[in-house]
XYZ file of C-alpha atoms in Angstrom:
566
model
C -47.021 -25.553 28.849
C -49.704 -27.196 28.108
C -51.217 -24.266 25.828
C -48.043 -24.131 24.181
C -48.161 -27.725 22.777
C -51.508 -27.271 21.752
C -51.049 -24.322 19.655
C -48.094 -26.301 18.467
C -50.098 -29.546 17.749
C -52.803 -26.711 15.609
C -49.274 -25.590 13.343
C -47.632 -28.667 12.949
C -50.801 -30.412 11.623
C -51.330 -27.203 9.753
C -48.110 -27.778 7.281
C -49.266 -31.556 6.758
C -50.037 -31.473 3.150
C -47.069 -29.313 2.698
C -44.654 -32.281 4.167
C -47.187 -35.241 2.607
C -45.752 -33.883 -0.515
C -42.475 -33.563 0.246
C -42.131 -29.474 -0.463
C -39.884 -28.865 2.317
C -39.933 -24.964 3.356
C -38.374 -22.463 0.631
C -37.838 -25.672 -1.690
C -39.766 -26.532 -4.808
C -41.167 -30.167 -4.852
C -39.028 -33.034 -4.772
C -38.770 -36.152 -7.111
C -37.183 -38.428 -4.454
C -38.854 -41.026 -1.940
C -39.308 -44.218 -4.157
C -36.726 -46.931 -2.954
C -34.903 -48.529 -5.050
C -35.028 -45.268 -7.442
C -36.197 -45.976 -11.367
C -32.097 -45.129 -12.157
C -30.214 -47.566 -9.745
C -28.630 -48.731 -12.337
C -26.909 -45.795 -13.042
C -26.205 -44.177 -9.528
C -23.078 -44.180 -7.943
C -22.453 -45.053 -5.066
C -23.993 -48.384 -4.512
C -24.508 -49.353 -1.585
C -23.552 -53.435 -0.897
C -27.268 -54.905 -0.556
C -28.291 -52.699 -3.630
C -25.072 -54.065 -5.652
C -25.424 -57.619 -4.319
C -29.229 -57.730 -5.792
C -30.184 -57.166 -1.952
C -28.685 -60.205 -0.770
C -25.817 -58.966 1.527
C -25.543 -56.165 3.598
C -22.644 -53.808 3.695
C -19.583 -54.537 6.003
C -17.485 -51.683 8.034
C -15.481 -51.649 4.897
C -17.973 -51.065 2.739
C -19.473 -48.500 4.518
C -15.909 -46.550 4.396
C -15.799 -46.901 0.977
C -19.644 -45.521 0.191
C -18.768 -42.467 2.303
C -15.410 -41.739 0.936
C -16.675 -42.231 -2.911
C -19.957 -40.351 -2.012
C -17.854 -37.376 -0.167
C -15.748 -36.652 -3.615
C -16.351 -33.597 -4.175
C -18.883 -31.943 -2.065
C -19.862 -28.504 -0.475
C -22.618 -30.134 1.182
C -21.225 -32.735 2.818
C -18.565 -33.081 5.570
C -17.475 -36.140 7.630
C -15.825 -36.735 11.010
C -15.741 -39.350 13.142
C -17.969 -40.207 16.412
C -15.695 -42.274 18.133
C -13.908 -44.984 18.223
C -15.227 -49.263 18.969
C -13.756 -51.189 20.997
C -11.836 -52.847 18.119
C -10.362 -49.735 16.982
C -13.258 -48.971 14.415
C -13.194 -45.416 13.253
C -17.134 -44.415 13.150
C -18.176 -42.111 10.403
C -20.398 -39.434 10.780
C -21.732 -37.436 7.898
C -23.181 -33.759 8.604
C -25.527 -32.396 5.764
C -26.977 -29.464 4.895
C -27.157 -26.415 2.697
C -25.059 -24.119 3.403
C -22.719 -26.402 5.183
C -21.427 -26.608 8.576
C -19.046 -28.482 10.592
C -19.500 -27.183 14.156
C -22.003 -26.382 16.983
C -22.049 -22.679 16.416
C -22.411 -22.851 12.773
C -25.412 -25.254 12.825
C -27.334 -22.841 15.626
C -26.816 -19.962 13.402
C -28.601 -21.472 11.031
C -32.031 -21.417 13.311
C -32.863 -24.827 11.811
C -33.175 -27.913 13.293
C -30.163 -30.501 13.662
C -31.908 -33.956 13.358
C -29.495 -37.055 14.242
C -30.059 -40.250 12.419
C -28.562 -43.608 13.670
C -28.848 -46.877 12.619
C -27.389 -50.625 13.384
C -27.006 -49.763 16.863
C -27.840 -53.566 16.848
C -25.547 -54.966 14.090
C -28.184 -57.876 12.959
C -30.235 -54.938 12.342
C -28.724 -53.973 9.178
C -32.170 -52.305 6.754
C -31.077 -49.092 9.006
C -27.601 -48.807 7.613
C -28.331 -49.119 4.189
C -31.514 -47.020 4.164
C -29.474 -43.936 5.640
C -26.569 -44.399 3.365
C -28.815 -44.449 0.386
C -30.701 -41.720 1.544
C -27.856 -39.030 2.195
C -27.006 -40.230 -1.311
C -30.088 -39.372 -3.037
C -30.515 -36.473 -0.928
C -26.781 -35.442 -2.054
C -27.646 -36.039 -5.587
C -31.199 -34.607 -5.784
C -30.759 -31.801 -8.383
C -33.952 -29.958 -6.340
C -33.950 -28.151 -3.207
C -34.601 -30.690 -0.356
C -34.810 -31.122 3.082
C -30.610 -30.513 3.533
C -32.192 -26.623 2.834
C -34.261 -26.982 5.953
C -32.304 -28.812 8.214
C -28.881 -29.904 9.533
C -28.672 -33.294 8.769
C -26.052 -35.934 11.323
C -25.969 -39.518 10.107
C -23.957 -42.230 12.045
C -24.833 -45.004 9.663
C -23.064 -47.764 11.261
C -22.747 -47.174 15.071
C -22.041 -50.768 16.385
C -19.229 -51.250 13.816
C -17.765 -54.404 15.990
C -20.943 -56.015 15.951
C -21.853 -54.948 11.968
C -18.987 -57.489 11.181
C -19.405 -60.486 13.623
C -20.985 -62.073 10.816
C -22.841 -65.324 11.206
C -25.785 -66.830 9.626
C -29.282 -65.061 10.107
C -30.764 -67.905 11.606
C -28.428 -67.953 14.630
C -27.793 -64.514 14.690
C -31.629 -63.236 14.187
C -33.717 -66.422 13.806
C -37.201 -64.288 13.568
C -35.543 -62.244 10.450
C -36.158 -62.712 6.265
C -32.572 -62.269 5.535
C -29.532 -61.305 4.366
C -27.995 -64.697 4.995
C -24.757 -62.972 7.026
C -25.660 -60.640 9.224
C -23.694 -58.875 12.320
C -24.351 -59.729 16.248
C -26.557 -57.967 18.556
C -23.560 -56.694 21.263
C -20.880 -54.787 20.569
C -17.286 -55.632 20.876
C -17.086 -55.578 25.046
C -20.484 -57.653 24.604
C -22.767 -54.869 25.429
C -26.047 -54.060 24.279
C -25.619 -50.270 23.028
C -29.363 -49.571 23.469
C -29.228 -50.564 27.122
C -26.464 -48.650 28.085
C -27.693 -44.432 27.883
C -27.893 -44.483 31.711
C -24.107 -46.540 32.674
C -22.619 -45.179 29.465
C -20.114 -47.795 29.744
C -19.560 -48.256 25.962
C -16.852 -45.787 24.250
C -19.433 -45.773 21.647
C -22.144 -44.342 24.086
C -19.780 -41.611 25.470
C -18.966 -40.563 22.231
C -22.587 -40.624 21.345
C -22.987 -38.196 24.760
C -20.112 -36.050 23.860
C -21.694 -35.572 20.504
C -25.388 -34.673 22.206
C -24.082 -32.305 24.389
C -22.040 -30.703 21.748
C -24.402 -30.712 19.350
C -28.112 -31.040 21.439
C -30.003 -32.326 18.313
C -33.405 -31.147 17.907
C -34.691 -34.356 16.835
C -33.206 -37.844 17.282
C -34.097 -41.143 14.926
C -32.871 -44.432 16.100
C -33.466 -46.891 13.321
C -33.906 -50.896 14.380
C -35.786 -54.342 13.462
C -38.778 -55.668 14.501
C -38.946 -59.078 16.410
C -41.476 -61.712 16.540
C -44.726 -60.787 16.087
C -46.779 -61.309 12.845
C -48.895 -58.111 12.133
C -50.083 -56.565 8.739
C -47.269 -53.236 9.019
C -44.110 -52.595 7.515
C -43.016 -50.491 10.018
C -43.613 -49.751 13.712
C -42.441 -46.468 15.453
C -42.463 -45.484 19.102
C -42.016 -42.068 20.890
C -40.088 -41.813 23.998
C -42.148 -43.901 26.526
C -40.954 -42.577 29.601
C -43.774 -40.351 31.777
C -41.335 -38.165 32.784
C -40.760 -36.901 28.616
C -43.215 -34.475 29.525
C -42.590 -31.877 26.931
C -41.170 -33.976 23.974
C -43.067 -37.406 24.643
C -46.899 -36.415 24.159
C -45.796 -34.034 21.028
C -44.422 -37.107 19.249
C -46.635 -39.385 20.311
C -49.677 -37.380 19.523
C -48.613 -35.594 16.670
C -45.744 -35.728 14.957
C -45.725 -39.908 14.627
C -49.694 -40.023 13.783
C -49.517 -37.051 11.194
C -46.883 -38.993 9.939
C -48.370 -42.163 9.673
C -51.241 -40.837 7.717
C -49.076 -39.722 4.924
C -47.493 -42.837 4.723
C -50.647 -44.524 4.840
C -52.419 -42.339 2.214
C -49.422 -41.202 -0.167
C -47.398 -44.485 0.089
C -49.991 -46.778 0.560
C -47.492 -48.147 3.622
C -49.751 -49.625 6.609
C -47.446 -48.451 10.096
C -48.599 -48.366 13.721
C -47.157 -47.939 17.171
C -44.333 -50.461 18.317
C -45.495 -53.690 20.157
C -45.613 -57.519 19.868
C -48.694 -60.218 20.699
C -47.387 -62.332 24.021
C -47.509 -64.905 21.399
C -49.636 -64.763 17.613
C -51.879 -67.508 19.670
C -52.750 -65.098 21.892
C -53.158 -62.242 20.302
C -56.789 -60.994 21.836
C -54.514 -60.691 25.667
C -53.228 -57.310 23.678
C -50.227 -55.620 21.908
C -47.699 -54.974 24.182
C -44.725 -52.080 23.642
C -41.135 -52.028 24.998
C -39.636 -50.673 28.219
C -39.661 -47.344 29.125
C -36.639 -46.991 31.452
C -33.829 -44.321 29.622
C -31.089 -47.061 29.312
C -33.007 -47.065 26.079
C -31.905 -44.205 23.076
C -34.983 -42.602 22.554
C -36.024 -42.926 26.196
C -32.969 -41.109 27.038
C -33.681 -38.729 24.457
C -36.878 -37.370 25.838
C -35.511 -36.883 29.284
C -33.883 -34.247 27.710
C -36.870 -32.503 26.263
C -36.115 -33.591 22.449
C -37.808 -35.062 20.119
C -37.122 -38.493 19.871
C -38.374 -41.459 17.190
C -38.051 -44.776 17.136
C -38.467 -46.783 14.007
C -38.463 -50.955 13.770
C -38.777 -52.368 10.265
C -40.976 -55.353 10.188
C -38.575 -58.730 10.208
C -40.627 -60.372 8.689
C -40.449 -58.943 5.043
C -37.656 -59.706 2.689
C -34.781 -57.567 2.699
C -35.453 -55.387 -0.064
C -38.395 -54.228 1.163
C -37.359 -53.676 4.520
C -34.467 -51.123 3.292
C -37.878 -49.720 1.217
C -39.756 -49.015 4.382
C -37.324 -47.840 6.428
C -36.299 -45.204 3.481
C -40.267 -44.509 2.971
C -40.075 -43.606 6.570
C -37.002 -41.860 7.322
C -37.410 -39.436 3.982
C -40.944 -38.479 4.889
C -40.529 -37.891 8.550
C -37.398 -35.213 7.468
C -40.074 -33.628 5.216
C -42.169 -33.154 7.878
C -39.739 -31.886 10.260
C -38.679 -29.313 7.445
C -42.259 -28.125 6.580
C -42.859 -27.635 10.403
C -39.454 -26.398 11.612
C -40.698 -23.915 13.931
C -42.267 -26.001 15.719
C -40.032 -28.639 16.100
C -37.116 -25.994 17.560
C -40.287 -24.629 19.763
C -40.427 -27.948 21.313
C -36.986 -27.525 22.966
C -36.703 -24.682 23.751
C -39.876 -25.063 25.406
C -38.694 -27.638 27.742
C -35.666 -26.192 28.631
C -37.662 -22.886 29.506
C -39.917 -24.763 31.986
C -37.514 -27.360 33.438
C -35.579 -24.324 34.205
C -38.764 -22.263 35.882
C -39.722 -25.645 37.739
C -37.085 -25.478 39.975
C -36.142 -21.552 39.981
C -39.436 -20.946 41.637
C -40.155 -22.372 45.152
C -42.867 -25.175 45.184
C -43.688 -24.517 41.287
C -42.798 -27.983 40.240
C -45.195 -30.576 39.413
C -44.940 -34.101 40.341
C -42.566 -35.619 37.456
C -42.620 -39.965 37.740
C -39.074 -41.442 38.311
C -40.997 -45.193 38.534
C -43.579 -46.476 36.320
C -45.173 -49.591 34.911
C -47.297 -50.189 32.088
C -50.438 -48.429 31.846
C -53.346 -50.342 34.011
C -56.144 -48.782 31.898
C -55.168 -49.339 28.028
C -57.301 -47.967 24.821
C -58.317 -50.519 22.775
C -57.972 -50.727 19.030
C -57.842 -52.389 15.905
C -54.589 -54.157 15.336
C -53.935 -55.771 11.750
C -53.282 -59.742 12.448
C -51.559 -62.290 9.992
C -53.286 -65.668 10.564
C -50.958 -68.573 11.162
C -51.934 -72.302 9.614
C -50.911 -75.613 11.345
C -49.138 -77.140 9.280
C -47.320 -80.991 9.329
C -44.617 -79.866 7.147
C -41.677 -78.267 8.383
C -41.742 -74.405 7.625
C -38.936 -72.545 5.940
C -36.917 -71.042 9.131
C -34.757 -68.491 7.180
C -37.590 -67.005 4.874
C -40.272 -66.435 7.984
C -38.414 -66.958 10.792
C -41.303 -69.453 11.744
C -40.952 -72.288 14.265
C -41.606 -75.841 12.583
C -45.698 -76.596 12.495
C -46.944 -73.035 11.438
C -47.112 -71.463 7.832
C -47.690 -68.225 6.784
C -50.885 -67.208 4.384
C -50.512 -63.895 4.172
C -53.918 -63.080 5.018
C -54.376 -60.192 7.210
C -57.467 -59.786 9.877
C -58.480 -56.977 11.752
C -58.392 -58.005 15.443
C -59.768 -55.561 18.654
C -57.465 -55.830 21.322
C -56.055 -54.357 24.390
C -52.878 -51.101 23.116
C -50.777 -51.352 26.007
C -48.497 -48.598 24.153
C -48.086 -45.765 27.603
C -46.478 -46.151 31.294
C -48.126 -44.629 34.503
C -46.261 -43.273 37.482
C -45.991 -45.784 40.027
C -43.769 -43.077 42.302
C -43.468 -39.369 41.511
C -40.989 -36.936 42.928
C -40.761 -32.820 42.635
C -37.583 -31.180 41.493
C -36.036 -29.587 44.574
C -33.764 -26.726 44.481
C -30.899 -28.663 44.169
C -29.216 -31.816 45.207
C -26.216 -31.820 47.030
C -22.707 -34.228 47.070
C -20.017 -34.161 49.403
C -16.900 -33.750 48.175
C -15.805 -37.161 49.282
C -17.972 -38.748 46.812
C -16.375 -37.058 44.124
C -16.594 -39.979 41.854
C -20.466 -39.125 41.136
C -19.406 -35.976 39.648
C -17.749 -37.724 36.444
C -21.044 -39.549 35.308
C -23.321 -36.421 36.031
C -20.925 -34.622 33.803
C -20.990 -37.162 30.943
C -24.489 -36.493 30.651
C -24.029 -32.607 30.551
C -25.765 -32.320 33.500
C -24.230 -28.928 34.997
C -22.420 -28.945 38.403
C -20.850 -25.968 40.889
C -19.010 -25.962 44.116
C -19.608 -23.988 47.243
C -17.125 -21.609 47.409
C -17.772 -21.570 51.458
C -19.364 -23.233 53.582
C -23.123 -22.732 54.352
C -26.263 -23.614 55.924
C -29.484 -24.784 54.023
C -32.463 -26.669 54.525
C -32.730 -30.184 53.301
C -34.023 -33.528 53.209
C -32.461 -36.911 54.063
C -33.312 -40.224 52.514
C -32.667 -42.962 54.939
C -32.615 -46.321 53.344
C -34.645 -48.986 54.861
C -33.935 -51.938 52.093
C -31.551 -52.694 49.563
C -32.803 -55.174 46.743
C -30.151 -56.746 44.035
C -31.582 -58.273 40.511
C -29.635 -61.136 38.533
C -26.763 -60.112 36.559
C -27.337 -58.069 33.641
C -24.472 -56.580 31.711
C -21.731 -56.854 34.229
C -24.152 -55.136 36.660
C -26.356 -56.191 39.710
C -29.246 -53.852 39.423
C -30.315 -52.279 42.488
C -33.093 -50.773 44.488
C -33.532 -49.069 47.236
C -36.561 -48.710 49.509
C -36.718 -45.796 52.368
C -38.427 -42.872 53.208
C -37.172 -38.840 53.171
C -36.850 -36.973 56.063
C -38.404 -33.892 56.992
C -36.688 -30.291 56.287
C -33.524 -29.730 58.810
C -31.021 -27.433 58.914
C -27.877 -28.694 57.565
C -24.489 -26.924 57.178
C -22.107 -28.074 54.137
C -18.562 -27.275 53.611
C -17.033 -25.466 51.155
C -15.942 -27.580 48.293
C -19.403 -29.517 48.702
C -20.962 -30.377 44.939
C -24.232 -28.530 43.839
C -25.924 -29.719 41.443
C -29.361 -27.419 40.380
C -32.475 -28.440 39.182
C -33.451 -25.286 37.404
C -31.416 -25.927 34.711
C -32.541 -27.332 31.146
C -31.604 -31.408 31.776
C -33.252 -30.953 35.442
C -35.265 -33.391 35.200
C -32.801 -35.732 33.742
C -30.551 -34.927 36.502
C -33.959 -36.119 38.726
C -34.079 -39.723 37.132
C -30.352 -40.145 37.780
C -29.667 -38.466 41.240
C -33.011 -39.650 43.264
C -32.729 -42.778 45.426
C -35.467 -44.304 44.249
C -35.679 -44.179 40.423
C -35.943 -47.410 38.249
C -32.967 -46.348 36.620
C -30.462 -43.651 38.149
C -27.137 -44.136 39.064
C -28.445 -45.804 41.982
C -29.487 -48.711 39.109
C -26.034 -49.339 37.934
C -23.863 -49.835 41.246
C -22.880 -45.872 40.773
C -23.315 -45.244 44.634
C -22.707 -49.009 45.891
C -19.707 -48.313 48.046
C -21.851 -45.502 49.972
C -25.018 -47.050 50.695
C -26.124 -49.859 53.011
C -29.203 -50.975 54.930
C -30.064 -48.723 57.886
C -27.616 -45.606 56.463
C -28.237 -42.575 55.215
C -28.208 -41.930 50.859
C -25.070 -39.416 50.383
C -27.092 -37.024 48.195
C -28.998 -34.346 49.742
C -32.323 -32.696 48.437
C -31.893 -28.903 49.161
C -35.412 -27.272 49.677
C -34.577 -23.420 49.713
C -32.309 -21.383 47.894
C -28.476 -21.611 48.408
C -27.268 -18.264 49.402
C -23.540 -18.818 49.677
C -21.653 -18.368 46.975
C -20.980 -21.114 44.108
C -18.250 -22.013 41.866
C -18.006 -23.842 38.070
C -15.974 -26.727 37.797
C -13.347 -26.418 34.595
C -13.842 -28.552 31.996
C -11.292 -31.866 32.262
């Protein structure tokens, strides 16, 4: 694997002046990648913040109307929905590319790479939304071959549609952002935060989203968001999926495609990016810059689970509107430039991962140690991070503009500052990928949520007698409320190999199969955020017992059944 990625890593930065340029493969080079374009004036559709002078951002209904007007005619362009919100919102999603296609099979024919863009998964995070519509609209327009001849292009421009038009004023919405003055609310309409839900998939927003992957399985996916806080010298931060356990897709993005990236931006664009992270406050900046979670409840972490490519990009909320929408357009046209010039490579990635996952678990003892609980990394690089100072300051601050508490002002003077990059997770607890795990049939109930994720599931057609491993459960620990959900862990220890006979009916679920070690994180006892987590296997687990799901060390001889499809 490892020899793969590198010879990988030697191609991908091999095309980089070829994607710096924008000359995605068989195309000639392409005029686009300036936001707002020279001819705003005179291109049609608009998108609200561009008509409004960038001083609102578009509502559900505006969205409709940009899609529907852009749509008329096209041969390049098709649109179906997602889902629905909780409010009854119809969500758009646009498919691109030359020739066109509308399914699955089509898009695989092709032997290109579908890359899935999504944006205002937050709805006070609106640069996203407006970005991606005016990008499938310049792409659309572009008279030159472009990246829509290189790749299969899936937009959901406005997934949290309920929570795009809670409006309310920035300040109490998103205090630490420069504007619009209406915005959207965080949640959704059942109150839920979309990006923490990949794991519970409570939403009908996120099950549509899941329906869609498994469909679908996008090559690449690009979850577009805001910045908060922090006061730094970039437009534009990005992350790769964080988890350890992204062990095909993680370090490939992390280590190549995002940096590769960020040096054409950097020397083409003259646009300053770096990895995603915040000071613990801007009066402490020396303690380090810090990055997010890395538990899968989060998109991209989910994402890279699944051995994809997944990118994460936060437009600084500091900068005025306008130029957020800029960066965020900067960033999502030149990343699709590089995916095109480097196709190959980026389809290479998954089916690498699915290949190995697959052989892990096949072959007796041949899996490594994959982490299902981590924490931050307890030996961080250090680097230089770019620093705005801050000035005391007796007179109140402007709130909306900076998003500054009262006392400090801005100078927009930027300082170079050494300091801790606590950007990476370490294992804390590791766990191999067994055979298979086993359900009994009485606990039927898991079955649906495996399924959601695409995770693939048989029945014993007989009963039989394997070798496995017990977890017995020696503590059971219960956080605070968060989302309608107690989280919860469990402590224990697993049992030697013993000979255990199941009946027939039992649920099998095997680890040699591409989303193995997805199915890891969510079926193990003891990962920070399985099914286990979110209350999934409350009713069948106490202090003392036994955890219903088996590990199965050897092959299963007897013979095994698919489920049908609901």
């Amino acid at each position: 694997m490892l020899n793969s990625m590198r010879r990988l890593t030697r191609l991908f930065l091999g095309a980089t002046l070829a994607a710096c340029a924008g000359h995605p493969v068989g195309g000639t080079p392409s005029p686009q990648g300036a936001y707002p374009p020279r001819d705003l004036a005179n291109r049609r559709p608009l998108t609200r913040a561009e008509a409004s002078g960038f001083t609102q951002t578009s509502s559900y209904a505006d969205v409709m109307v940009f899609i529907e007007t852009l749509r008329q005619p096209s041969t390049d362009m098709y649109v179906t929905s997602l889902g629905r919100s909780p409010q009854g919102k119809d969500l758009p999603l646009i498919i691109m590319s030359r020739p066109l296609v509308k399914t699955p099979a089509e898009a695989k024919r092709l032997g290109r790479p579908i890359v899935l863009i999504q944006a205002n998964i937050h709805g006070g995070e609106v640069e996203g939304k407006e970005a991606l519509l005016s990008l499938l609209r310049d792409l659309k327009l572009d008279p030159y071959k472009n990246v829509i001849d290189s790749l299969v292009i899936m937009a959901v421009p406005i997934y949290n549609a309920d929570g795009n038009d809670a409006l309310g004023p920035q300040a109490r919405n998103r205090g630490a952002q420069n504007g619009p003055e209406q915005i959207g609310q965080r949640p959704n309409g059942q109150n839920l935060d979309l990006n923490r839900d990949y794991i519970k998939a409570e939403a009908p927003e996120t099950k549509a989203a899941l329906k869609l992957i498994n469909g679908w399985d996008p090559d690449v996916l690009v979850d577009l968001h805001t910045t908060n806080g922090s006061y730094h010298g970039y437009a534009l931060t990005w992350a790769p999926p964080l988890n350890p356990a992204s062990r095909f897709s993680g370090p490939f993005t992390r280590d190549t495609v995002l940096p590769v990236l960020a040096d054409a931006l950097r020397r083409n664009r003259r646009m300053q990016t770096f990895p995603y992270g915040n000071f613990v406050s801007q009066d402490s900046v020396q303690q380090g810059w810090f990055t997010y979670d890395h538990r899968p409840r989060f998109g991209t972490n989910y994402y890279g689970l699944r051995g994809r490519i997944a990118i994460l990009s936060e437009a600084y909320s500091h900068d005025p509107f306008r130029t957020r929408i800029a960066s965020t357009y900067a960033f999502v046209h030149d990343l699709l430039s590089l995916l095109a010039a480097n196709y190959e490579d980026v389809l290479e990635v998954g089916r690498e991962a699915d290949r190995m996952t697959t052989a892990y678990a096949s072959t007796p003892n041949s899996s490594p140690l994959i982490p299902i609980r981590s924490r931050l990394t307890t030996n961080p690089l250090r680097g230089d991070v770019l620093v705005e100072d801050l000035v005391r300051d007796l007179v109140d601050t402007v709130r909306h503009e900076a998003g500054l508490r009262p006392g400090l002002r801005r100078t927009g003077r930027m300082r170079t500052v050494r300091m801790p990059i606590i950007d990476r997770f370490e294992a804390t607890l590791d766990q191999s990928l067994p055979y298979a795990w086993v359900i009994p049939a009485a606990q039927a109930k898991l079955i649906e949520p495996l399924r959601r994720h695409g995770i693939a599931v048989e029945q014993l057609a007989e009963r039989a007698t394997v070798n496995a491993r017990r977890f017995g459960i020696d503590s059971i620990a219960r956080s605070r409320a968060f989302q309608g959900h107690q989280e919860t862990t469990l402590g224990g220890r697993w049992s030697g190999a013993d000979t255990v006979t199941l009946e027939a009916g039992t649920f099998v679920i095997r680890a040699g199969q591409p989303l193995g070690i997805l199915a890891l994180v969510l079926l193990e006892p003891q990962s920070d955020d399985g099914l286990v987590t979110w209350n999934f296997l409350d009713e069948w687990i106490q202090q003392g017992g036994t955890y219903p799901v088996l590990r199965i060390i050897d092959r299963i001889t007897a013979p095994l059944r698919g489920i049908r499809e609901n």
